[in-house]
Short mmCIF file of C-alpha atoms and ligand atoms in Angstrom, two decimals:
data_model
loop_
_atom_site.label_atom_id
_atom_site.label_comp_id
_atom_site.label_asym_id
_atom_site.label_seq_id
_atom_site.Cartn_x
_atom_site.Cartn_y
_atom_site.Cartn_z
CA MET A 1 10.57 34.51 27.45
CA SER A 2 11.08 32.49 24.29
CA ARG A 3 10.58 28.81 23.68
CA ILE A 4 13.54 26.91 22.21
CA TYR A 5 13.33 24.12 19.64
CA ASP A 6 15.64 22.17 17.37
CA VAL A 7 13.21 22.64 14.49
CA ALA A 8 10.21 24.91 13.87
CA VAL A 9 7.92 24.31 10.91
CA ILE A 10 5.89 27.31 9.74
CA GLY A 11 2.41 26.28 8.52
CA ALA A 12 0.14 23.40 9.56
CA GLY A 13 -1.14 22.26 6.18
CA VAL A 14 -0.63 18.76 4.85
CA ILE A 15 3.00 19.54 3.96
CA GLY A 16 3.91 21.04 7.34
CA MET A 17 2.14 18.22 9.18
CA SER A 18 3.75 15.50 7.09
CA ILE A 19 7.19 16.98 7.79
CA LEU A 20 6.36 17.36 11.49
CA ARG A 21 5.28 13.72 11.77
CA GLU A 22 8.36 12.48 9.93
CA LEU A 23 10.57 14.58 12.23
CA THR A 24 9.12 12.76 15.25
CA ARG A 25 10.99 9.67 14.03
CA TYR A 26 14.08 11.43 15.45
CA ARG A 27 14.96 12.60 18.96
CA LEU A 28 14.38 16.29 18.34
CA LYS A 29 12.41 19.05 20.04
CA ILE A 30 10.08 20.23 17.31
CA CYS A 31 7.10 22.46 16.83
CA SER A 32 4.82 23.85 14.16
CA LEU A 33 3.77 27.51 14.13
CA GLU A 34 0.33 28.08 12.62
CA LYS A 35 -1.45 31.41 12.37
CA MET A 36 -4.95 29.90 12.38
CA GLU A 37 -6.67 27.98 15.22
CA ASP A 38 -6.54 24.58 13.53
CA VAL A 39 -4.64 22.51 11.01
CA ALA A 40 -5.67 22.36 7.32
CA GLU A 41 -7.01 25.89 7.09
CA GLY A 42 -5.28 26.65 3.75
CA ALA A 43 -5.13 24.73 0.46
CA SER A 44 -5.10 21.46 2.39
CA LYS A 45 -8.79 21.79 3.22
CA ALA A 46 -10.00 22.81 -0.25
CA ASN A 47 -8.66 20.65 -3.06
CA SER A 48 -9.73 17.71 -5.22
CA GLY A 49 -8.34 15.04 -2.89
CA ILE A 50 -6.84 13.12 -5.79
CA VAL A 51 -3.74 11.00 -5.35
CA HIS A 52 -2.31 11.49 -8.82
CA ALA A 53 -0.51 8.73 -10.68
CA GLY A 54 2.32 11.00 -11.93
CA TYR A 55 2.00 11.21 -15.74
CA ASP A 56 1.31 14.93 -15.64
CA PRO A 57 4.49 16.64 -14.31
CA ILE A 58 7.40 17.18 -16.70
CA GLU A 59 10.12 14.58 -16.20
CA GLY A 60 13.12 15.63 -14.15
CA THR A 61 11.13 18.11 -12.04
CA LYS A 62 10.62 17.89 -8.28
CA LYS A 63 6.91 17.63 -9.00
CA ALA A 64 7.48 14.46 -11.04
CA ARG A 65 9.81 12.91 -8.47
CA PHE A 66 7.70 13.57 -5.37
CA ASN A 67 4.42 12.78 -7.13
CA VAL A 68 5.54 9.28 -8.08
CA GLU A 69 7.32 8.63 -4.77
CA GLY A 70 4.33 10.02 -2.88
CA ASN A 71 1.85 7.88 -4.79
CA ASN A 72 3.94 4.77 -4.09
CA ILE A 73 3.82 5.22 -0.28
CA PHE A 74 0.40 6.86 0.06
CA ALA A 75 -1.62 3.72 0.82
CA ASP A 76 0.82 2.57 3.52
CA VAL A 77 0.78 5.91 5.34
CA CYS A 78 -3.04 6.10 5.17
CA ASN A 79 -3.13 2.61 6.57
CA GLU A 80 -0.91 3.59 9.51
CA LEU A 81 -3.01 6.68 10.18
CA ASP A 82 -6.43 5.05 9.71
CA VAL A 83 -7.34 7.47 6.90
CA GLU A 84 -9.51 6.50 3.96
CA TYR A 85 -7.73 6.02 0.67
CA LYS A 86 -9.34 4.36 -2.32
CA MET A 87 -7.24 3.44 -5.34
CA ILE A 88 -10.08 3.78 -7.84
CA GLY A 89 -7.96 4.65 -10.90
CA SER A 90 -8.38 7.57 -13.26
CA LEU A 91 -9.19 8.27 -16.89
CA VAL A 92 -8.10 11.24 -18.99
CA VAL A 93 -10.70 11.37 -21.74
CA ALA A 94 -10.07 12.57 -25.31
CA PHE A 95 -12.71 13.88 -27.71
CA ASP A 96 -10.71 14.20 -30.96
CA ASP A 97 -7.46 13.26 -32.69
CA TYR A 98 -5.57 16.20 -31.22
CA GLU A 99 -6.54 15.10 -27.71
CA ILE A 100 -5.68 11.48 -28.49
CA ASN A 101 -2.15 12.71 -29.34
CA VAL A 102 -2.04 14.43 -25.94
CA LEU A 103 -2.95 11.10 -24.30
CA GLU A 104 -0.04 9.49 -26.12
CA GLU A 105 2.31 12.23 -24.81
CA LEU A 106 1.00 11.75 -21.25
CA LEU A 107 1.46 7.99 -21.54
CA GLN A 108 5.08 8.35 -22.65
CA ARG A 109 5.80 11.02 -20.03
CA GLY A 110 4.21 8.91 -17.32
CA ARG A 111 6.35 5.92 -18.28
CA ARG A 112 9.46 8.09 -18.18
CA ASN A 113 8.40 9.30 -14.72
CA GLY A 114 8.14 5.67 -13.58
CA VAL A 115 4.32 5.43 -13.44
CA LYS A 116 3.14 1.85 -13.66
CA GLY A 117 0.12 0.37 -15.43
CA LEU A 118 -0.70 3.24 -17.82
CA GLU A 119 -2.74 2.24 -20.89
CA ILE A 120 -4.73 3.97 -23.59
CA LYS A 121 -8.22 2.48 -23.69
CA SER A 122 -10.66 2.44 -26.58
CA GLN A 123 -14.06 4.15 -26.70
CA GLU A 124 -15.74 0.74 -26.23
CA TRP A 125 -13.75 0.05 -23.07
CA VAL A 126 -14.44 3.50 -21.67
CA LEU A 127 -18.20 3.30 -22.25
CA ALA A 128 -18.42 -0.26 -20.98
CA ASN A 129 -16.67 0.72 -17.75
CA GLU A 130 -18.09 4.23 -17.37
CA PRO A 131 -21.52 3.98 -19.04
CA ASN A 132 -22.64 7.49 -18.02
CA LEU A 133 -19.83 9.28 -19.85
CA SER A 134 -20.39 11.12 -23.13
CA ARG A 135 -20.65 9.00 -26.26
CA ASN A 136 -18.40 11.56 -27.98
CA ILE A 137 -15.36 10.37 -26.04
CA LYS A 138 -12.97 8.67 -28.46
CA ALA A 139 -10.35 7.19 -26.09
CA ALA A 140 -8.89 7.59 -22.61
CA LEU A 141 -5.64 7.23 -20.70
CA PHE A 142 -6.21 4.79 -17.86
CA ALA A 143 -4.05 5.11 -14.71
CA PRO A 144 -4.95 2.25 -12.35
CA TYR A 145 -2.88 3.59 -9.44
CA SER A 146 -4.59 6.97 -9.08
CA GLY A 147 -6.73 7.28 -5.99
CA ILE A 148 -8.86 9.46 -3.77
CA THR A 149 -8.51 10.49 -0.15
CA ASN A 150 -9.86 13.05 2.28
CA PRO A 151 -7.22 15.81 2.39
CA TYR A 152 -8.27 17.49 5.64
CA LYS A 153 -8.79 14.23 7.53
CA LEU A 154 -5.32 13.21 6.39
CA THR A 155 -3.86 16.49 7.69
CA VAL A 156 -5.67 16.04 11.02
CA ALA A 157 -4.36 12.46 11.27
CA LEU A 158 -0.77 13.55 10.58
CA PHE A 159 -1.17 16.25 13.26
CA GLU A 160 -2.59 13.81 15.84
CA ASN A 161 0.16 11.28 15.19
CA ALA A 162 2.87 13.96 15.40
CA ILE A 163 1.45 15.13 18.75
CA GLN A 164 1.26 11.52 19.98
CA ASN A 165 4.97 11.23 19.18
CA GLY A 166 5.99 14.37 21.07
CA ALA A 167 5.70 17.29 18.62
CA GLU A 168 3.99 20.57 19.54
CA VAL A 169 1.75 22.77 17.41
CA ILE A 170 1.37 26.40 18.47
CA PHE A 171 -1.87 27.78 17.01
CA GLY A 172 -2.66 31.47 16.55
CA PHE A 173 1.06 32.13 15.96
CA GLU A 174 1.26 34.35 12.88
CA VAL A 175 4.93 34.62 11.96
CA CYS A 176 5.62 38.25 11.16
CA ARG A 177 9.37 38.70 11.82
CA ILE A 178 12.40 36.42 11.52
CA GLU A 179 15.87 37.30 12.80
CA LYS A 180 18.95 35.13 13.20
CA ASP A 181 21.82 35.03 15.68
CA ASP A 182 24.74 32.60 15.42
CA ASP A 183 22.80 29.47 16.31
CA PHE A 184 19.11 30.24 16.29
CA PHE A 185 16.33 31.74 14.23
CA ILE A 186 14.31 34.13 16.38
CA VAL A 187 10.75 33.93 15.13
CA ARG A 188 8.23 36.53 16.29
CA SER A 189 4.44 36.34 16.09
CA ALA A 190 2.05 39.19 15.41
CA ASP A 191 1.13 39.19 19.15
CA ASP A 192 4.80 39.35 20.14
CA ARG A 193 5.49 35.79 21.19
CA VAL A 194 8.96 34.44 20.39
CA VAL A 195 10.15 31.00 19.33
CA ARG A 196 13.82 30.13 18.77
CA ALA A 197 14.78 27.28 16.48
CA ARG A 198 18.03 25.95 15.08
CA ILE A 199 16.34 24.95 11.85
CA LEU A 200 13.37 26.77 10.32
CA ILE A 201 11.19 25.16 7.67
CA ASN A 202 8.88 27.30 5.56
CA CYS A 203 5.62 25.52 4.67
CA ALA A 204 3.41 28.63 4.62
CA GLY A 205 1.52 27.81 1.41
CA VAL A 206 0.50 30.93 -0.54
CA TYR A 207 2.46 33.03 1.96
CA ALA A 208 5.72 31.11 1.60
CA ASP A 209 7.29 33.83 -0.59
CA GLU A 210 6.71 36.41 2.16
CA ILE A 211 8.19 34.11 4.84
CA SER A 212 11.25 33.44 2.65
CA ARG A 213 11.78 37.19 2.24
CA MET A 214 11.32 37.74 6.00
CA ALA A 215 14.18 35.31 6.62
CA GLY A 216 16.37 37.06 4.05
CA ALA A 217 16.30 33.92 1.90
CA ARG A 218 15.62 33.24 -1.80
CA ASN A 219 13.39 35.71 -3.56
CA PHE A 220 10.55 34.04 -5.46
CA LYS A 221 6.93 34.89 -6.01
CA ILE A 222 3.78 32.91 -5.28
CA TYR A 223 0.67 33.76 -7.31
CA PRO A 224 -2.69 32.77 -5.83
CA ARG A 225 -4.64 30.68 -8.36
CA ARG A 226 -8.19 29.86 -7.38
CA GLY A 227 -10.21 26.75 -8.22
CA GLN A 228 -13.98 26.54 -7.70
CA TYR A 229 -16.01 23.39 -7.05
CA TYR A 230 -19.46 21.88 -6.70
CA ILE A 231 -20.21 19.06 -4.28
CA LEU A 232 -23.15 16.86 -5.17
CA ASP A 233 -25.35 14.96 -2.74
CA LYS A 234 -24.56 11.28 -2.16
CA PRO A 235 -26.32 9.44 -4.98
CA LYS A 236 -27.76 5.92 -4.66
CA LYS A 237 -25.43 4.93 -7.46
CA LEU A 238 -22.32 6.92 -8.33
CA PRO A 239 -22.38 8.33 -11.89
CA VAL A 240 -18.65 7.59 -12.30
CA ASN A 241 -16.47 4.88 -10.81
CA ARG A 242 -13.10 6.53 -11.39
CA VAL A 243 -11.59 10.02 -11.40
CA ILE A 244 -12.48 11.48 -14.80
CA PHE A 245 -10.11 14.16 -16.12
CA GLN A 246 -10.15 16.01 -19.41
CA VAL A 247 -6.88 16.57 -21.28
CA PRO A 248 -4.69 19.09 -19.44
CA THR A 249 -4.15 22.57 -20.84
CA GLU A 250 -1.65 25.32 -20.03
CA LYS A 251 -4.06 26.20 -17.16
CA GLY A 252 -3.52 22.85 -15.45
CA LYS A 253 -5.13 19.46 -15.11
CA GLY A 254 -8.57 20.78 -15.97
CA ILE A 255 -12.02 20.10 -14.61
CA LEU A 256 -12.64 16.65 -13.18
CA VAL A 257 -15.59 14.62 -11.99
CA THR A 258 -14.89 12.15 -9.20
CA PRO A 259 -16.48 10.23 -6.39
CA THR A 260 -15.21 11.30 -2.96
CA VAL A 261 -14.19 8.85 -0.26
CA ASP A 262 -17.35 9.86 1.61
CA GLY A 263 -19.66 8.93 -1.29
CA ASN A 264 -20.39 12.40 -2.71
CA VAL A 265 -19.49 13.56 -6.21
CA LEU A 266 -16.96 16.37 -6.64
CA VAL A 267 -16.91 18.55 -9.76
CA GLY A 268 -14.20 21.15 -10.48
CA PRO A 269 -11.87 23.04 -10.26
CA ASN A 270 -11.46 25.85 -12.75
CA SER A 271 -8.28 27.93 -12.75
CA GLU A 272 -8.15 31.69 -12.29
CA TYR A 273 -5.47 34.00 -10.94
CA VAL A 274 -6.86 36.23 -8.18
CA ASP A 275 -5.48 39.36 -6.51
CA SER A 276 -5.85 38.28 -2.90
CA LYS A 277 -4.15 35.24 -1.38
CA ASP A 278 -7.21 34.75 0.83
CA ASP A 279 -9.91 35.15 -1.81
CA THR A 280 -11.79 31.87 -1.42
CA SER A 281 -15.03 33.33 -2.71
CA THR A 282 -16.98 31.65 -5.50
CA THR A 283 -18.43 33.40 -8.54
CA GLN A 284 -21.33 32.61 -10.83
CA GLU A 285 -19.02 32.89 -13.82
CA GLY A 286 -16.45 30.48 -12.38
CA LEU A 287 -19.06 27.95 -11.31
CA ASP A 288 -20.81 28.12 -14.71
CA GLU A 289 -17.48 27.38 -16.39
CA VAL A 290 -17.00 24.34 -14.13
CA PHE A 291 -20.52 23.07 -14.79
CA GLU A 292 -20.41 23.48 -18.57
CA LYS A 293 -17.02 21.82 -18.93
CA ALA A 294 -17.98 18.94 -16.63
CA ARG A 295 -21.23 18.38 -18.53
CA LYS A 296 -19.26 17.81 -21.70
CA VAL A 297 -17.92 14.63 -20.05
CA LEU A 298 -20.93 13.67 -17.94
CA PRO A 299 -24.07 14.86 -19.76
CA SER A 300 -26.43 13.73 -16.96
CA LEU A 301 -24.86 16.16 -14.48
CA SER A 302 -27.60 18.21 -12.83
CA LYS A 303 -27.46 21.31 -10.63
CA ARG A 304 -30.37 19.87 -8.63
CA ASP A 305 -27.90 17.50 -6.95
CA VAL A 306 -25.58 20.28 -5.76
CA ILE A 307 -25.40 20.59 -1.96
CA THR A 308 -22.59 23.10 -1.66
CA ILE A 309 -19.88 25.06 -3.47
CA PHE A 310 -16.40 26.08 -2.38
CA SER A 311 -13.04 27.22 -3.69
CA GLY A 312 -9.37 26.65 -2.87
CA ILE A 313 -6.26 28.67 -3.64
CA ARG A 314 -3.26 27.09 -5.33
CA ALA A 315 0.20 28.42 -4.38
CA THR A 316 1.57 28.81 -7.91
CA PRO A 317 5.28 29.74 -7.87
CA ASP A 318 7.09 31.72 -10.56
CA THR A 319 9.68 28.89 -10.64
CA HIS A 320 7.11 26.48 -12.19
CA ASP A 321 8.28 23.70 -9.85
CA PHE A 322 8.19 22.87 -6.15
CA ILE A 323 10.89 24.72 -4.20
CA ILE A 324 12.28 22.21 -1.69
CA GLU A 325 15.78 23.17 -0.60
CA GLU A 326 17.96 24.62 2.12
CA ASP A 327 18.60 28.24 1.21
CA GLU A 328 21.98 28.93 -0.37
CA ASP A 329 22.58 32.06 1.70
CA VAL A 330 20.58 31.52 4.88
CA LYS A 331 21.99 28.36 6.43
CA ASN A 332 19.44 26.08 8.18
CA PHE A 333 16.46 27.79 6.51
CA ILE A 334 14.56 25.31 4.36
CA ASN A 335 11.93 26.40 1.85
CA VAL A 336 9.15 23.93 1.07
CA ALA A 337 7.27 26.33 -1.13
CA GLY A 338 5.20 26.56 -4.28
CA ILE A 339 3.55 23.28 -3.39
CA GLU A 340 0.60 23.40 -5.72
CA SER A 341 -0.85 20.22 -7.24
CA PRO A 342 0.29 17.43 -6.97
CA GLY A 343 1.24 18.59 -3.46
CA LEU A 344 -1.25 16.43 -1.60
CA THR A 345 -0.03 13.33 -3.46
CA SER A 346 3.59 14.33 -2.84
CA SER A 347 3.12 15.24 0.82
CA MET A 348 4.27 11.94 2.33
CA ALA A 349 7.39 11.77 0.15
CA ILE A 350 8.22 15.44 0.80
CA GLY A 351 7.82 14.83 4.55
CA LYS A 352 10.32 11.96 4.46
CA TYR A 353 12.80 13.84 2.28
CA VAL A 354 12.81 17.00 4.41
CA ALA A 355 12.98 15.09 7.71
CA GLU A 356 16.01 13.15 6.43
CA LEU A 357 17.65 16.39 5.33
CA VAL A 358 17.11 17.86 8.81
CA SER A 359 18.21 14.75 10.70
CA ASP A 360 21.44 14.65 8.67
CA LYS A 361 22.14 18.31 9.41
CA LEU A 362 21.53 17.88 13.14
CA ASN A 363 23.02 14.41 13.30
CA ALA A 364 19.82 13.40 15.08
CA LYS A 365 19.35 10.04 16.75
CA ARG A 366 16.35 7.82 15.93
CA ASN A 367 13.36 8.04 18.26
CA LEU A 368 13.00 4.40 19.22
CA ASP A 369 9.57 5.09 20.78
CA PHE A 370 8.11 6.43 17.49
CA ASN A 371 4.65 4.94 16.94
CA PRO A 372 3.43 5.28 13.33
CA TYR A 373 -0.13 4.22 14.18
CA ARG A 374 -3.07 6.47 14.94
CA GLU A 375 -6.67 5.38 15.31
CA ASP A 376 -9.56 7.35 13.83
CA ILE A 377 -12.62 8.31 15.86
CA LYS A 378 -15.22 5.49 15.92
CA ARG A 379 -17.96 6.49 13.45
CA PHE A 380 -21.62 5.63 14.08
CA SER A 381 -22.25 5.71 10.32
CA LYS A 382 -19.62 3.05 9.64
CA LEU A 383 -20.73 0.43 12.20
CA SER A 384 -23.23 -2.40 12.03
CA ASN A 385 -26.30 -2.25 14.30
CA LYS A 386 -24.71 -4.81 16.63
CA GLU A 387 -21.51 -2.76 16.89
CA ARG A 388 -23.55 0.39 17.51
CA GLU A 389 -25.42 -1.30 20.36
CA GLU A 390 -22.14 -2.36 21.94
CA MET A 391 -20.73 1.17 21.64
CA ILE A 392 -23.92 2.68 23.13
CA LYS A 393 -23.62 0.33 26.12
CA LEU A 394 -20.09 1.62 26.70
CA ASN A 395 -21.01 5.27 26.08
CA PRO A 396 -24.68 6.33 25.72
CA ARG A 397 -23.58 9.48 23.87
CA PHE A 398 -22.81 7.22 20.91
CA GLY A 399 -26.59 6.82 20.60
CA ASN A 400 -27.33 10.54 20.52
CA ILE A 401 -27.31 11.54 16.83
CA VAL A 402 -26.39 15.21 16.42
CA CYS A 403 -26.04 15.42 12.63
CA ARG A 404 -28.90 13.55 10.96
CA CYS A 405 -27.65 13.86 7.38
CA GLU A 406 -24.29 12.25 8.10
CA LEU A 407 -25.31 10.22 11.19
CA VAL A 408 -22.76 11.81 13.51
CA SER A 409 -23.14 11.06 17.22
CA GLU A 410 -22.45 13.28 20.22
CA TYR A 411 -19.64 10.89 21.18
CA GLU A 412 -17.81 11.67 17.91
CA ILE A 413 -18.08 15.41 18.47
CA ILE A 414 -16.74 15.15 22.01
CA GLU A 415 -13.92 12.93 20.77
CA ALA A 416 -13.04 15.52 18.07
CA ILE A 417 -12.86 18.21 20.76
CA LYS A 418 -10.62 16.01 22.92
CA ARG A 419 -8.32 15.63 19.91
CA GLY A 420 -7.99 19.37 19.35
CA ALA A 421 -11.08 20.77 17.56
CA THR A 422 -12.08 24.16 18.96
CA THR A 423 -14.20 25.59 16.12
CA VAL A 424 -17.33 24.62 14.20
CA ASP A 425 -15.27 23.94 11.07
CA GLY A 426 -12.83 21.89 13.12
CA ILE A 427 -15.72 19.66 14.24
CA LYS A 428 -17.11 19.52 10.72
CA ARG A 429 -13.85 18.42 9.15
CA ARG A 430 -13.16 15.78 11.79
CA THR A 431 -16.68 14.32 12.05
CA ARG A 432 -18.66 15.48 8.94
CA ALA A 433 -21.31 17.11 11.18
CA GLY A 434 -22.67 19.83 8.88
CA MET A 435 -21.35 18.34 5.65
CA GLY A 436 -24.54 16.63 4.55
CA ARG A 437 -27.59 17.69 2.56
CA CYS A 438 -28.77 20.34 5.05
CA GLN A 439 -25.25 21.78 5.44
CA GLY A 440 -25.55 22.22 9.19
CA GLY A 441 -29.06 23.73 9.19
CA PHE A 442 -30.13 21.16 11.77
CA CYS A 443 -26.96 20.38 13.73
CA LEU A 444 -25.14 23.73 13.99
CA PRO A 445 -26.91 24.86 17.24
CA ARG A 446 -26.37 21.42 18.76
CA VAL A 447 -22.69 21.39 17.79
CA MET A 448 -22.36 24.84 19.37
CA ASP A 449 -24.01 23.57 22.58
CA ILE A 450 -21.48 20.75 22.80
CA LEU A 451 -18.50 23.00 21.99
CA SER A 452 -19.64 25.49 24.64
CA ARG A 453 -20.14 22.78 27.27
CA GLU A 454 -16.92 20.85 26.59
CA LEU A 455 -14.63 23.88 26.16
CA LYS A 456 -16.38 25.74 29.00
CA ILE A 457 -16.82 28.88 26.91
CA ASP A 458 -19.81 31.09 26.25
CA LYS A 459 -21.60 30.40 22.95
CA THR A 460 -20.90 33.93 21.79
CA GLN A 461 -17.18 32.99 21.87
CA ILE A 462 -17.60 30.11 19.43
CA THR A 463 -16.22 30.73 15.96
CA LYS A 464 -16.56 29.05 12.59
CA PHE A 465 -12.78 28.96 11.97
CA GLY A 466 -11.11 31.16 14.63
CA LYS A 467 -10.12 34.83 14.43
CA ASN A 468 -13.27 36.96 14.18
CA SER A 469 -15.56 34.40 12.56
CA TYR A 470 -18.09 34.52 15.43
CA ILE A 471 -21.40 32.83 14.76
CA LEU A 472 -23.51 34.65 17.38
CA THR A 473 -23.08 38.39 17.64
CA GLU A 474 -24.84 39.05 20.94
CA LYS A 475 -26.79 37.36 23.70
CA ARG A 476 -30.49 38.26 23.47
CA TRP A 477 -32.00 35.70 25.80
CA GLU A 478 -31.01 32.72 27.89
CA ASP A 479 -33.03 30.29 30.02
CA LYS A 480 -32.26 29.45 33.64
CA ASN A 481 -29.79 26.76 32.49
CA GLY A 482 -27.82 29.29 30.48
CA LYS A 483 -29.12 28.03 27.11
CA ILE A 484 -29.28 30.76 24.49
C1 FAD B 501 -8.05 23.89 -6.14
C2 FAD B 501 -6.94 22.95 -5.74
C3 FAD B 501 -6.97 21.61 -6.13
C4 FAD B 501 -5.94 20.75 -5.79
N1 FAD B 501 -6.05 19.42 -6.06
C5 FAD B 501 -5.07 18.57 -5.69
C6 FAD B 501 -5.19 17.17 -5.91
O1 FAD B 501 -6.24 16.69 -6.32
N2 FAD B 501 -4.15 16.39 -5.62
C7 FAD B 501 -2.98 16.88 -5.13
O2 FAD B 501 -2.04 16.10 -4.97
N3 FAD B 501 -2.86 18.19 -4.83
C8 FAD B 501 -3.87 19.04 -5.09
N4 FAD B 501 -3.78 20.36 -4.78
C9 FAD B 501 -2.57 20.84 -4.11
C10 FAD B 501 -2.62 20.63 -2.62
O3 FAD B 501 -3.85 21.02 -2.09
C11 FAD B 501 -1.50 21.46 -2.00
O4 FAD B 501 -0.30 21.13 -2.63
C12 FAD B 501 -1.33 21.24 -0.51
O5 FAD B 501 -2.54 21.33 0.17
C13 FAD B 501 -0.35 22.29 0.00
O6 FAD B 501 -0.20 22.14 1.37
P1 FAD B 501 0.64 23.18 2.21
O7 FAD B 501 0.76 22.62 3.56
O8 FAD B 501 1.88 23.54 1.46
O9 FAD B 501 -0.21 24.53 2.16
P2 FAD B 501 -1.49 24.97 3.02
O10 FAD B 501 -2.43 23.87 3.24
O11 FAD B 501 -2.02 26.19 2.35
O12 FAD B 501 -0.90 25.35 4.43
C14 FAD B 501 -0.14 26.52 4.66
C15 FAD B 501 -0.35 26.92 6.09
O13 FAD B 501 0.51 28.00 6.42
C16 FAD B 501 -0.17 28.85 7.30
N5 FAD B 501 0.49 30.16 7.28
C17 FAD B 501 0.57 31.03 6.25
N6 FAD B 501 1.24 32.14 6.62
C18 FAD B 501 1.61 31.97 7.92
C19 FAD B 501 2.31 32.77 8.86
N7 FAD B 501 2.78 33.99 8.57
N8 FAD B 501 2.51 32.28 10.11
C20 FAD B 501 2.04 31.06 10.46
N9 FAD B 501 1.34 30.26 9.60
C21 FAD B 501 1.14 30.70 8.35
C22 FAD B 501 -1.58 28.87 6.74
O14 FAD B 501 -2.52 29.32 7.67
C23 FAD B 501 -1.77 27.42 6.35
O15 FAD B 501 -2.34 26.66 7.38
C24 FAD B 501 -4.82 21.24 -5.07
C25 FAD B 501 -4.80 22.57 -4.64
C26 FAD B 501 -5.87 23.40 -4.93
C27 FAD B 501 -5.91 24.78 -4.37
#
């Protein structure tokens, strides 16, 4: 038996989830089909988290349009969804006359794109405002409306709000065949489930070219382009106050140093084409490149502060621009593909644009019950002692700290599970348990205990991120209470 929808969105990254949420503004039966067990398992979990101002994309492109529109509405959407967004501004720093000319080009391009507040600042201004930066910096382009956010928490928030407003997300549904009859797409999963939808939207990230081909739609190619990063421990005082970029090259926006919304420092990414679309490994060579280039800007950078490394894969299309369009030949099939940077920044504007396109096609009525607001989980680490005491009175589990590094309580972990987390990474991304200095060394067994108890599954069934990523391979011993 197949399930029938007005619209199915393939892929539960930030783009798919933004579109899904925007679609819930209309009276439509909608779902998302995601091959993994959670949202934000692709590029949306591993990027710089920068909300770009919009001086970088070439004018007239979709990237330029959606970047600037996305930046303009980003704060409001984060506000509705209770997601952190800090408009800290950014600097592109120049070391010589050639680079100063590039700043001038970026300034003019940004103004043509409609970016407000851009200014070229002198060396004196830069060093007065960012005293830890290299004395060799000659000037910088200042963009006051750039910001930082948490990309996976944003994706989770979009997902939760979409569900609240009536959407469905079907996890573990790997789209592997698409057929079409007169009215419906017939979408089959690898395990032979079937979904029918009148409109099909392709937000499959690095796999979007394969999905487009499966549907018999436009032929384009997506090249996986990896970026590697360091995350530094939370310092007492941040070494930079803004996002610090170097001048862009043909390889992209270059290596940046930035505070994160959680108070860490993020350094990266480099840019390297890789053979596999799933190759999120890190390499010594790539990380050394990141470190050396970042040290040119911030000489005090030290590897002693590094707490973890990771990489993300950009979905770089051979069209050199976002592909956001209904297919010319396959009616009702919409590609939202090649969404590399500034895709996170553009996500809210893309969501609105695509949902309007769909509602026009289906002549959909407004959902008068749509509620744009979603509340985040109450965080122990964010409350005053008085507020903590009050919360503990209401729920003693708020006083049981599971992750010591990030001060995450048992209450928060249970709440994350209630909201859809089923894996260790799902808990980590929603609560930060395991994201601190010890990287889960202390809290992992305790998180697994809670997952096992709340989901009523054996601990050997718990995975890091679904599929076969089991953490325990076999049961060697358990006490009389079933504790391994
Ligand atoms: C290193 C790096 C740095 C970046 N920095 C920034 C930045 O600072 N600012 C910014 O604005 N943007 C940035 N970006 C871009 C941004 O991360 C992306 O544009 C955005 O995350 C893309 O979201 P998405 O939903 O299209 O893709 P994804 O998040 O990759 O989601 C695609 C989803 O499709 C699913 N899927 C794939 N195939 C199938 C299938 N057959 N069936 C079902 N599901 C499937 C995947 O599992 C995945 O969940 C960066 C990207 C990278 C990699």
